[in-house]
């Protein structure tokens, strides 16, 4: 079974600065997808960024980028020019690319990192 | 496009009562997933359903919990004889059915969650 580990329960960053959130995962599969979701105080789960394991190029979405190290099974999220609205719980998630008939798009989540942005 | 709709947003039950949580997937989505988030924890997979079929219920407790996704109407997560340990946020997510090379785009869209409090 796949596991996802986020070793930083809490992180803080000054507004306009850059912060990196860590995520590691354990899998025996070679084809999979990785995601970062954001959960603000409203509790709504919002997709931030996704990465296909077969792509070597790191995904980027505006101020959000990832550092995907497949051999190390590491998938960190970098937030540049942090804004007050970035304050939230961030979850790393894994999805297998196999067994679609039985698992569909099922995600395995890490425990989350609470990000505080200081003005 | 109303997104994934969950109701009620908040539900209070006394021990021994039944809780029913509803989820209407996004328009065009026929796959539904239920997740549970205990306080201070990440989201844990419970069940994956397609219309009139339970595909994967490996994360569902064996007793008191059931889920359905009828041909017409929303998906229902039912918890019988609730106990205090059932207090949590329950999230529903939906995805489209994309196959083959497009299957990587089967990204889950989450609802805002239903918070169950058992007194």
CSV table of C-alpha atoms in Angstrom, one decimal:
chain,number,residue,atom,x,y,z
A,1,UNK,CA,0.0,0.0,0.0
A,2,UNK,CA,1.1,3.5,-0.7
A,3,UNK,CA,1.9,5.9,2.1
A,4,UNK,CA,2.4,9.7,2.0
A,5,UNK,CA,4.4,11.5,4.7
A,6,UNK,CA,4.5,15.2,5.5
A,7,UNK,CA,7.1,15.6,8.2
A,8,UNK,CA,6.3,19.3,9.0
A,9,UNK,CA,3.1,19.7,11.0
A,10,UNK,CA,3.5,23.5,10.9
A,11,UNK,CA,5.4,26.0,8.9
A,12,UNK,CA,5.4,29.8,8.9
A,13,UNK,CA,6.6,32.4,6.3
A,14,UNK,CA,6.8,36.1,6.1
A,15,UNK,CA,4.6,37.7,3.5
A,16,UNK,CA,6.4,38.0,0.1
A,17,UNK,CA,9.0,35.4,1.1
A,18,UNK,CA,9.3,31.9,-0.2
A,19,UNK,CA,8.5,28.7,1.7
A,20,UNK,CA,9.0,25.0,0.8
A,21,UNK,CA,6.7,22.3,2.1
A,22,UNK,CA,8.1,18.7,2.2
A,23,UNK,CA,6.4,15.5,1.1
A,24,UNK,CA,7.7,12.0,0.7
A,25,UNK,CA,5.9,8.9,-0.4
A,26,UNK,CA,6.4,5.2,-0.6
A,27,UNK,CA,5.3,3.1,-3.6
A,28,UNK,CA,6.4,0.2,-5.6
A,29,UNK,CA,4.7,1.6,-8.7
A,30,UNK,CA,6.4,3.4,-11.5
A,31,UNK,CA,3.4,5.3,-12.9
A,32,UNK,CA,1.4,7.5,-10.7
A,33,UNK,CA,0.3,11.1,-10.0
A,34,UNK,CA,1.1,13.5,-7.2
A,35,UNK,CA,-1.0,16.4,-6.0
A,36,UNK,CA,-0.9,19.3,-3.6
A,37,UNK,CA,-4.3,20.4,-2.1
A,38,UNK,CA,-4.9,23.4,0.0
A,39,UNK,CA,-7.5,23.5,2.8
A,40,UNK,CA,-8.2,27.0,4.1
A,41,UNK,CA,-10.3,27.7,7.2
A,42,UNK,CA,-13.4,27.2,5.1
A,43,UNK,CA,-12.4,23.6,4.9
A,44,UNK,CA,-12.9,23.5,1.1
A,45,UNK,CA,-10.3,21.3,-0.6
A,46,UNK,CA,-8.7,23.2,-3.4
A,47,UNK,CA,-6.3,21.6,-5.9
A,48,UNK,CA,-3.1,23.6,-6.1
A,49,UNK,CA,-0.9,21.6,-8.5
A,50,UNK,CA,-0.4,18.2,-9.9
A,51,UNK,CA,2.5,16.2,-11.3
A,52,UNK,CA,2.6,13.1,-13.5
A,53,UNK,CA,5.4,10.7,-12.5
A,54,UNK,CA,6.4,10.0,-16.1
A,55,UNK,CA,7.2,13.7,-16.7
A,56,UNK,CA,10.6,14.8,-15.7
A,57,UNK,CA,9.7,18.5,-15.8
A,58,UNK,CA,8.5,20.0,-12.6
A,59,UNK,CA,5.0,21.3,-12.6
A,60,UNK,CA,4.4,25.1,-12.1
A,61,UNK,CA,1.3,27.1,-11.5
A,62,UNK,CA,2.0,30.8,-11.1
A,63,UNK,CA,3.6,31.2,-7.7
A,64,UNK,CA,3.4,27.5,-6.9
A,65,UNK,CA,6.0,25.0,-8.2
A,66,UNK,CA,7.1,21.5,-7.2
A,67,UNK,CA,10.4,19.8,-6.9
A,68,UNK,CA,9.7,16.2,-8.0
A,69,UNK,CA,12.6,13.8,-7.2
A,70,UNK,CA,11.3,10.4,-8.4
A,71,UNK,CA,14.3,8.4,-7.3
A,72,UNK,CA,14.1,9.9,-3.8
A,73,UNK,CA,10.3,9.7,-3.8
A,74,UNK,CA,10.1,13.3,-2.8
A,75,UNK,CA,7.6,15.9,-3.9
A,76,UNK,CA,8.0,19.3,-2.3
A,77,UNK,CA,5.9,22.4,-2.9
A,78,UNK,CA,7.5,25.8,-3.2
A,79,UNK,CA,5.3,28.9,-2.7
A,80,UNK,CA,7.0,32.1,-3.9
A,81,UNK,CA,6.0,35.6,-3.0
A,82,UNK,CA,3.8,34.3,-0.2
A,83,UNK,CA,0.5,36.1,0.3
A,84,UNK,CA,-1.8,36.2,3.4
A,85,UNK,CA,-4.4,34.2,1.4
A,86,UNK,CA,-1.9,31.3,1.2
A,87,UNK,CA,-2.4,30.6,4.8
A,88,UNK,CA,-4.0,27.1,5.0
A,89,UNK,CA,-3.5,23.5,5.6
A,90,UNK,CA,-1.6,21.9,2.7
A,91,UNK,CA,-2.0,18.2,1.9
A,92,UNK,CA,0.2,16.1,-0.4
A,93,UNK,CA,-1.6,13.3,-2.1
A,94,UNK,CA,-0.8,10.2,-4.2
A,95,UNK,CA,-2.8,8.5,-6.9
A,96,UNK,CA,-2.0,5.3,-8.6
A,97,UNK,CA,-2.2,5.2,-12.4
A,98,UNK,CA,-3.1,1.5,-12.3
A,99,UNK,CA,-6.2,-0.4,-11.3
A,100,UNK,CA,-8.5,2.3,-12.5
A,101,UNK,CA,-11.4,-0.2,-12.4
A,102,UNK,CA,-11.1,-0.8,-8.7
A,103,UNK,CA,-9.5,2.4,-7.3
A,104,UNK,CA,-10.6,5.0,-9.9
A,105,UNK,CA,-9.1,8.3,-9.0
A,106,UNK,CA,-8.7,7.4,-5.3
A,107,UNK,CA,-6.2,9.6,-3.4
A,108,UNK,CA,-3.9,8.8,-0.5
A,109,UNK,CA,-3.3,11.9,1.6
A,110,UNK,CA,-0.5,12.9,3.9
A,111,UNK,CA,-1.3,14.3,7.4
A,112,UNK,CA,-0.9,17.9,6.3
A,113,UNK,CA,1.2,20.9,7.0
A,114,UNK,CA,-0.4,24.0,8.5
A,115,UNK,CA,1.1,27.1,6.9
A,116,UNK,CA,1.0,30.5,8.6
A,117,UNK,CA,1.8,33.6,6.7
A,118,UNK,CA,3.0,36.5,8.8
A,119,UNK,CA,2.3,40.1,7.6
B,1,UNK,CA,-21.6,24.7,-12.8
B,2,UNK,CA,-22.4,24.3,-9.1
B,3,UNK,CA,-19.5,22.0,-8.2
B,4,UNK,CA,-19.8,19.2,-5.7
B,5,UNK,CA,-22.7,19.9,-3.3
B,6,UNK,CA,-22.8,18.4,0.2
B,7,UNK,CA,-25.5,18.8,2.8
B,8,UNK,CA,-25.9,19.4,5.5
B,9,UNK,CA,-22.8,21.4,6.2
B,10,UNK,CA,-23.2,20.8,9.9
B,11,UNK,CA,-25.0,18.0,11.6
B,12,UNK,CA,-25.4,17.3,15.3
B,13,UNK,CA,-26.5,14.0,16.6
B,14,UNK,CA,-26.8,12.3,19.9
B,15,UNK,CA,-25.2,8.9,20.5
B,16,UNK,CA,-27.3,6.1,19.1
B,17,UNK,CA,-29.0,8.2,16.4
B,18,UNK,CA,-28.5,8.0,12.7
B,19,UNK,CA,-26.6,10.4,10.5
B,20,UNK,CA,-27.2,10.8,6.8
B,21,UNK,CA,-24.9,12.9,4.6
B,22,UNK,CA,-25.7,13.7,1.0
B,23,UNK,CA,-23.5,14.5,-1.9
B,24,UNK,CA,-24.4,15.6,-5.4
B,25,UNK,CA,-21.5,15.3,-7.8
B,26,UNK,CA,-20.5,17.8,-10.4
B,27,UNK,CA,-22.5,17.8,-13.5
B,28,UNK,CA,-21.1,15.1,-15.8
B,29,UNK,CA,-19.3,13.3,-13.1
B,30,UNK,CA,-20.4,9.7,-12.4
B,31,UNK,CA,-17.7,8.7,-9.8
B,32,UNK,CA,-18.1,9.6,-6.2
B,33,UNK,CA,-15.6,9.2,-3.3
B,34,UNK,CA,-16.2,9.7,0.4
B,35,UNK,CA,-13.4,10.7,2.8
B,36,UNK,CA,-13.3,11.2,6.5
B,37,UNK,CA,-11.2,13.8,8.2
B,38,UNK,CA,-10.7,13.4,12.0
B,39,UNK,CA,-9.6,16.5,13.9
B,40,UNK,CA,-6.0,17.4,13.3
B,41,UNK,CA,-5.6,14.7,10.7
B,42,UNK,CA,-5.5,14.2,7.0
B,43,UNK,CA,-8.3,12.8,4.8
B,44,UNK,CA,-8.8,9.1,4.9
B,45,UNK,CA,-10.5,7.2,2.0
B,46,UNK,CA,-13.7,5.5,2.9
B,47,UNK,CA,-15.6,4.4,-0.2
B,48,UNK,CA,-15.7,4.8,-4.0
B,49,UNK,CA,-18.9,4.5,-5.9
B,50,UNK,CA,-20.3,4.7,-9.4
B,51,UNK,CA,-24.0,4.9,-10.2
B,52,UNK,CA,-25.7,1.9,-8.5
B,53,UNK,CA,-22.4,0.2,-7.7
B,54,UNK,CA,-19.9,0.2,-4.8
B,55,UNK,CA,-16.5,-0.2,-6.4
B,56,UNK,CA,-14.2,0.0,-3.4
B,57,UNK,CA,-15.3,0.1,0.2
B,58,UNK,CA,-12.0,-0.9,1.7
B,59,UNK,CA,-11.8,2.2,3.9
B,60,UNK,CA,-15.3,1.9,5.3
B,61,UNK,CA,-15.8,0.6,8.9
B,62,UNK,CA,-17.4,-2.8,8.7
B,63,UNK,CA,-20.3,-2.0,11.0
B,64,UNK,CA,-22.7,0.9,11.1
B,65,UNK,CA,-21.5,2.7,8.0
B,66,UNK,CA,-23.0,2.3,4.5
B,67,UNK,CA,-23.0,4.2,1.3
B,68,UNK,CA,-25.0,4.3,-1.8
B,69,UNK,CA,-25.2,6.2,-5.1
B,70,UNK,CA,-28.6,5.5,-6.7
B,71,UNK,CA,-29.4,5.9,-10.4
B,72,UNK,CA,-31.3,9.0,-9.5
B,73,UNK,CA,-30.4,11.4,-6.7
B,74,UNK,CA,-27.4,12.1,-4.6
B,75,UNK,CA,-24.9,9.8,-3.0
B,76,UNK,CA,-25.7,9.0,0.6
B,77,UNK,CA,-23.3,8.2,3.4
B,78,UNK,CA,-25.2,6.7,6.3
B,79,UNK,CA,-23.9,6.2,9.8
B,80,UNK,CA,-26.2,4.2,12.1
B,81,UNK,CA,-26.0,4.3,16.0
B,82,UNK,CA,-23.4,7.1,15.9
B,83,UNK,CA,-20.7,7.2,18.6
B,84,UNK,CA,-18.5,10.2,19.7
B,85,UNK,CA,-15.7,8.8,17.7
B,86,UNK,CA,-17.7,9.4,14.5
B,87,UNK,CA,-17.4,13.1,15.0
B,88,UNK,CA,-15.4,14.3,12.0
B,89,UNK,CA,-15.7,16.2,8.7
B,90,UNK,CA,-16.9,14.0,5.9
B,91,UNK,CA,-15.9,15.0,2.4
B,92,UNK,CA,-17.3,13.9,-0.9
B,93,UNK,CA,-15.4,14.2,-4.1
B,94,UNK,CA,-16.4,13.4,-7.7
B,95,UNK,CA,-14.5,12.8,-11.0
B,96,UNK,CA,-15.4,12.3,-14.6
B,97,UNK,CA,-14.9,9.2,-16.5
B,98,UNK,CA,-11.9,9.7,-18.8
B,99,UNK,CA,-10.1,6.7,-20.1
B,100,UNK,CA,-6.9,5.9,-21.9
B,101,UNK,CA,-4.5,8.7,-22.3
B,102,UNK,CA,-7.0,11.2,-20.9
B,103,UNK,CA,-7.4,9.3,-17.6
B,104,UNK,CA,-4.7,11.4,-16.0
B,105,UNK,CA,-7.1,14.3,-16.1
B,106,UNK,CA,-9.5,12.5,-13.7
B,107,UNK,CA,-8.8,15.0,-11.0
B,108,UNK,CA,-11.0,14.9,-7.9
B,109,UNK,CA,-13.2,17.9,-7.2
B,110,UNK,CA,-14.2,18.1,-3.5
B,111,UNK,CA,-17.2,19.4,-1.8
B,112,UNK,CA,-17.1,21.7,1.2
B,113,UNK,CA,-17.6,18.8,3.6
B,114,UNK,CA,-20.2,17.9,6.2
B,115,UNK,CA,-19.1,18.3,9.8
B,116,UNK,CA,-20.7,15.7,12.1
B,117,UNK,CA,-20.8,16.3,15.8
B,118,UNK,CA,-21.9,13.5,18.1
B,119,UNK,CA,-22.9,14.6,21.6
